[in-house]
mmCIF file of C-alpha atoms in Angstrom:
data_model
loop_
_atom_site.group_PDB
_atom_site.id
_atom_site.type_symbol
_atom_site.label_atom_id
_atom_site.label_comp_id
_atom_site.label_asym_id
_atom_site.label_seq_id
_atom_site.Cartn_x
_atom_site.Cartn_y
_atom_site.Cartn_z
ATOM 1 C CA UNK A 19 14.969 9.833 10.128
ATOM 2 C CA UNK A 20 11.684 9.360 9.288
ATOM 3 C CA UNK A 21 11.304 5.659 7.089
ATOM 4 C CA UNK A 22 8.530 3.479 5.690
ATOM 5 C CA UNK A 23 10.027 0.053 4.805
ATOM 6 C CA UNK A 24 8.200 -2.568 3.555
ATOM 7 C CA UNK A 25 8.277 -5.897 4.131
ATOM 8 C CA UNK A 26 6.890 -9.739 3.140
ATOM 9 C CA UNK A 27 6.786 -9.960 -0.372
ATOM 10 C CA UNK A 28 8.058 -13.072 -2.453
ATOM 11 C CA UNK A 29 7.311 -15.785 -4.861
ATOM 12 C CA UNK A 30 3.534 -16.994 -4.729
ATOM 13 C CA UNK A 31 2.192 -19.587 -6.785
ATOM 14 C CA UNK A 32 -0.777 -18.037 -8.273
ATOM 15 C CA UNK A 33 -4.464 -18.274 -6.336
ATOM 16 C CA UNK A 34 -1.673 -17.816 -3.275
ATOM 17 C CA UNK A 35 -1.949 -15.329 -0.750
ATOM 18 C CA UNK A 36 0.472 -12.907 0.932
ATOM 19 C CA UNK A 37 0.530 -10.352 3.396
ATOM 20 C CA UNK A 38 2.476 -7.533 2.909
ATOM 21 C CA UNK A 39 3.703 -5.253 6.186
ATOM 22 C CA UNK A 40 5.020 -1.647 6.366
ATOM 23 C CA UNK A 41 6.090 0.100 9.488
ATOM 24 C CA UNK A 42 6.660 3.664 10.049
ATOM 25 C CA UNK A 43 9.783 5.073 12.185
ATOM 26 C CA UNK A 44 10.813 8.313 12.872
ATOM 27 C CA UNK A 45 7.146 9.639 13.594
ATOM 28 C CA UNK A 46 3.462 8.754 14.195
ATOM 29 C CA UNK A 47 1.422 7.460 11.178
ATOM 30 C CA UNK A 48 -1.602 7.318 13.036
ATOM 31 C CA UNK A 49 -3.421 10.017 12.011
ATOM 32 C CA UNK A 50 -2.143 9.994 8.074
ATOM 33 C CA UNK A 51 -3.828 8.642 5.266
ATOM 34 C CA UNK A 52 -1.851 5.040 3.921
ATOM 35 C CA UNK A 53 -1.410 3.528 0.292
ATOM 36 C CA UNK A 54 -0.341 0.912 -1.431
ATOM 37 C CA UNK A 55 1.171 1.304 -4.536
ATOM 38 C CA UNK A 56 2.502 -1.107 -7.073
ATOM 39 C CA UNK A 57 4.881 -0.325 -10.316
ATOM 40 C CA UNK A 58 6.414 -3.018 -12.867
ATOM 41 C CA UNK A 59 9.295 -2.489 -15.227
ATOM 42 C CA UNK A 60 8.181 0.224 -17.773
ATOM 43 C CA UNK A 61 4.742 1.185 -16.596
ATOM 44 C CA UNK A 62 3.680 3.897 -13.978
ATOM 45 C CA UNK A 63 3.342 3.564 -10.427
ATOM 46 C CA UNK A 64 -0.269 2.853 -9.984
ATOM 47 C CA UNK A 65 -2.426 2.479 -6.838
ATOM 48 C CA UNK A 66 -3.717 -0.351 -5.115
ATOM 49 C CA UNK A 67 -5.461 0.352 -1.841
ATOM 50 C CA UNK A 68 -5.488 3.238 0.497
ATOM 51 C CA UNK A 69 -7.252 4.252 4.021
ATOM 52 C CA UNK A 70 -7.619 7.234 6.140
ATOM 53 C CA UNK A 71 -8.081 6.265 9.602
ATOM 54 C CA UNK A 72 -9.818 10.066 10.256
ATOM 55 C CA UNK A 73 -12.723 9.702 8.152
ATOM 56 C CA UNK A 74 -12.017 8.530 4.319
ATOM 57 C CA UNK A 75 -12.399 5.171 4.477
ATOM 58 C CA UNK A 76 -11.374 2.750 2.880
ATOM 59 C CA UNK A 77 -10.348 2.725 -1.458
ATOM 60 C CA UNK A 78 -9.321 0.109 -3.470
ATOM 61 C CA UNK A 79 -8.229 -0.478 -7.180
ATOM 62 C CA UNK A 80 -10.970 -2.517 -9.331
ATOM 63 C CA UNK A 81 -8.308 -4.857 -10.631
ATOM 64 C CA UNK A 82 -7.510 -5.552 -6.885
ATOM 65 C CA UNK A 83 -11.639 -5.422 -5.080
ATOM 66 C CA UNK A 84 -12.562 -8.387 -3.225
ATOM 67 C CA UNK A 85 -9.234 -9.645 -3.473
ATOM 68 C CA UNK A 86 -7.048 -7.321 -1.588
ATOM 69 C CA UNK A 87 -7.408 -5.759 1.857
ATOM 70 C CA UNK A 88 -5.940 -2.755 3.832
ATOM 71 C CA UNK A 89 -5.379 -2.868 7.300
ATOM 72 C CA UNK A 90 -3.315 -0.843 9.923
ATOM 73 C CA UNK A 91 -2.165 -0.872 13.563
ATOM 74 C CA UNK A 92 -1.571 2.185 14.935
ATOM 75 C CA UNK A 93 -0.279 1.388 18.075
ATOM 76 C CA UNK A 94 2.319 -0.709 16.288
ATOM 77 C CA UNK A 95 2.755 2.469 13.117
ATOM 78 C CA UNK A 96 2.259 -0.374 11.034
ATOM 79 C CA UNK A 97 -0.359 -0.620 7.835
ATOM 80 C CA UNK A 98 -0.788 -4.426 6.460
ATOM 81 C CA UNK A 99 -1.992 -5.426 2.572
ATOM 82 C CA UNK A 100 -3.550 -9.067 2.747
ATOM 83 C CA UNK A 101 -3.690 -10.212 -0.737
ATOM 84 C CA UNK A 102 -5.286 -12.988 -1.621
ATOM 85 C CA UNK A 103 -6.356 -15.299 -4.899
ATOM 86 C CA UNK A 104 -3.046 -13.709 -6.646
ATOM 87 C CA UNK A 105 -2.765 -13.813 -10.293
ATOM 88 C CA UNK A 106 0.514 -13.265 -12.507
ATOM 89 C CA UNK A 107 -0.557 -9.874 -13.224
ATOM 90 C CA UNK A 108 -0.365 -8.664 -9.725
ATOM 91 C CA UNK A 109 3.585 -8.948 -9.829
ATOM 92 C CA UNK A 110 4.804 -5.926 -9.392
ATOM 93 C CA UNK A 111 7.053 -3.958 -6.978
ATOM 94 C CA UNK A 112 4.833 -2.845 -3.805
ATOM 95 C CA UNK A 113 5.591 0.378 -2.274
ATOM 96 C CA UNK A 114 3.718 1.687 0.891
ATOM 97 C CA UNK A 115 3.397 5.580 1.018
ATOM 98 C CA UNK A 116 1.776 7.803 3.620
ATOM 99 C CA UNK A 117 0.355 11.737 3.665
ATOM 100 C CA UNK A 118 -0.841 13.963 6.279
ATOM 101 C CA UNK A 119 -3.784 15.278 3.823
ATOM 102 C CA UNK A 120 -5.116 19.054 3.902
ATOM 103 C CA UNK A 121 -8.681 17.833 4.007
ATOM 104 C CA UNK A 122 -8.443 14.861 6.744
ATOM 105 C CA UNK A 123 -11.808 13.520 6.027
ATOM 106 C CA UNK A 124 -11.356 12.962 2.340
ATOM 107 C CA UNK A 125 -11.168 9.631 0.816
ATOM 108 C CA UNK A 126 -7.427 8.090 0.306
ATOM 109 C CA UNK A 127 -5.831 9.701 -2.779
ATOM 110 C CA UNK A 128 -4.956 7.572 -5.425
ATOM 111 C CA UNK A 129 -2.494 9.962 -6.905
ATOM 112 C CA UNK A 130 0.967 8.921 -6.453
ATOM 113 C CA UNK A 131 1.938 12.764 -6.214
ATOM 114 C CA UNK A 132 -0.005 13.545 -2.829
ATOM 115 C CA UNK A 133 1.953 11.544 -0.790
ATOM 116 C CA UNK A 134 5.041 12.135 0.836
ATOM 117 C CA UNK A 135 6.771 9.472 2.387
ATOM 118 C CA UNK A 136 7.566 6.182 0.755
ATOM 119 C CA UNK A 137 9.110 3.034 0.708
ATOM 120 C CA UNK A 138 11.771 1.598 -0.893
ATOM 121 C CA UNK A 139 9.723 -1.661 -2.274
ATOM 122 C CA UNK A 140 9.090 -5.141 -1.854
ATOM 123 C CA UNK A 141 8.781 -7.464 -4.653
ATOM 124 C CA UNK A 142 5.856 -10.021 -5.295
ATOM 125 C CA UNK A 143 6.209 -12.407 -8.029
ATOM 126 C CA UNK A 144 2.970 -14.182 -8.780
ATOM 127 C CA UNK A 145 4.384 -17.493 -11.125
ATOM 128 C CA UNK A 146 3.755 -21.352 -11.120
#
C-alpha cells in the first residue's frame, strides 16, 4: 500500500514550537511535490506550506510566513513542518499530502484537490 502518516503533533503552550514528520511508504516521494494542510472542526481544509523538490520552490500560507518551515529528506521519503512561535489559532488537524504534478516545475499547489495521497492527521493544540 502506498501511505503518508503523520506524526509529532500535541499540546504546545503557545510561542512553543513543534516539528511535525510525515513519511511516505509504498513508493518514492522524491520527485513529488509535498503539502501541508491543516483543517479545524467546521471550516475547510486549508493550506499551510508546500515544496517541489524539481523546481517550484518553496510556498507558504501568510498566516503561517516566517513562522513555519518545510523541509524534506528524500533519502529517508520523509517531508518535516518546523513550526515555531505557535499561537492558539494554529490548532488545527495537520494533514501531509503529496502529487506527482503535470507541470513539475510549477510552484506547490495550494489546492487541496491536486493532490493525491494523504494522511490521516495529527493534531496540534496550541493552549496555555
Amino acid at each position: 500500500q502506498v501511505r503518508l502518516v503523520e506524526s509529532g503533533g500535541g499540546l504546545v503552550q503557545p510561542g512553543g514550537s513543534l516539528r511535525l514528520s510525515c513519511t511516505g511508504s509504498g513508493r518514492s516521494f522524491s520527485t513529488s511535490v509535498m503539502g501541508w494542510f491543516r483543517q479545524t472542526p467546521g471550516k475547510e481544509r486549508d493550506f499551510v506550506a508546500g515544496n517541489n523538490p524539481i523546481g517550484g520552490g518553496t510556498a507558504y500560507a501568510d498566516a503561517v510566513k516566517g513562522r513555519f518551515t518545510i523541509t524534506r529528506d528524500n533519502a529517508k521519503n520523509m517531508v518535516f513542518l518546523q513550526m515555531d512561535t505557535l499561537r492558539p489559532d494554529d490548532t488545527a488537524v495537520y494533514y501531509c499530502a503529496a502529487v506527482f504534478p503535470r507541470n513539475p516545475l510549477a510552484a506547490p499547489s495550494r489546492r487541496v484537490d491536486e493532490y493525491t495521497y494523504w494522511g490521516q492527521g495529527t493534531q496540534v493544540t496550541v493552549s496555555s
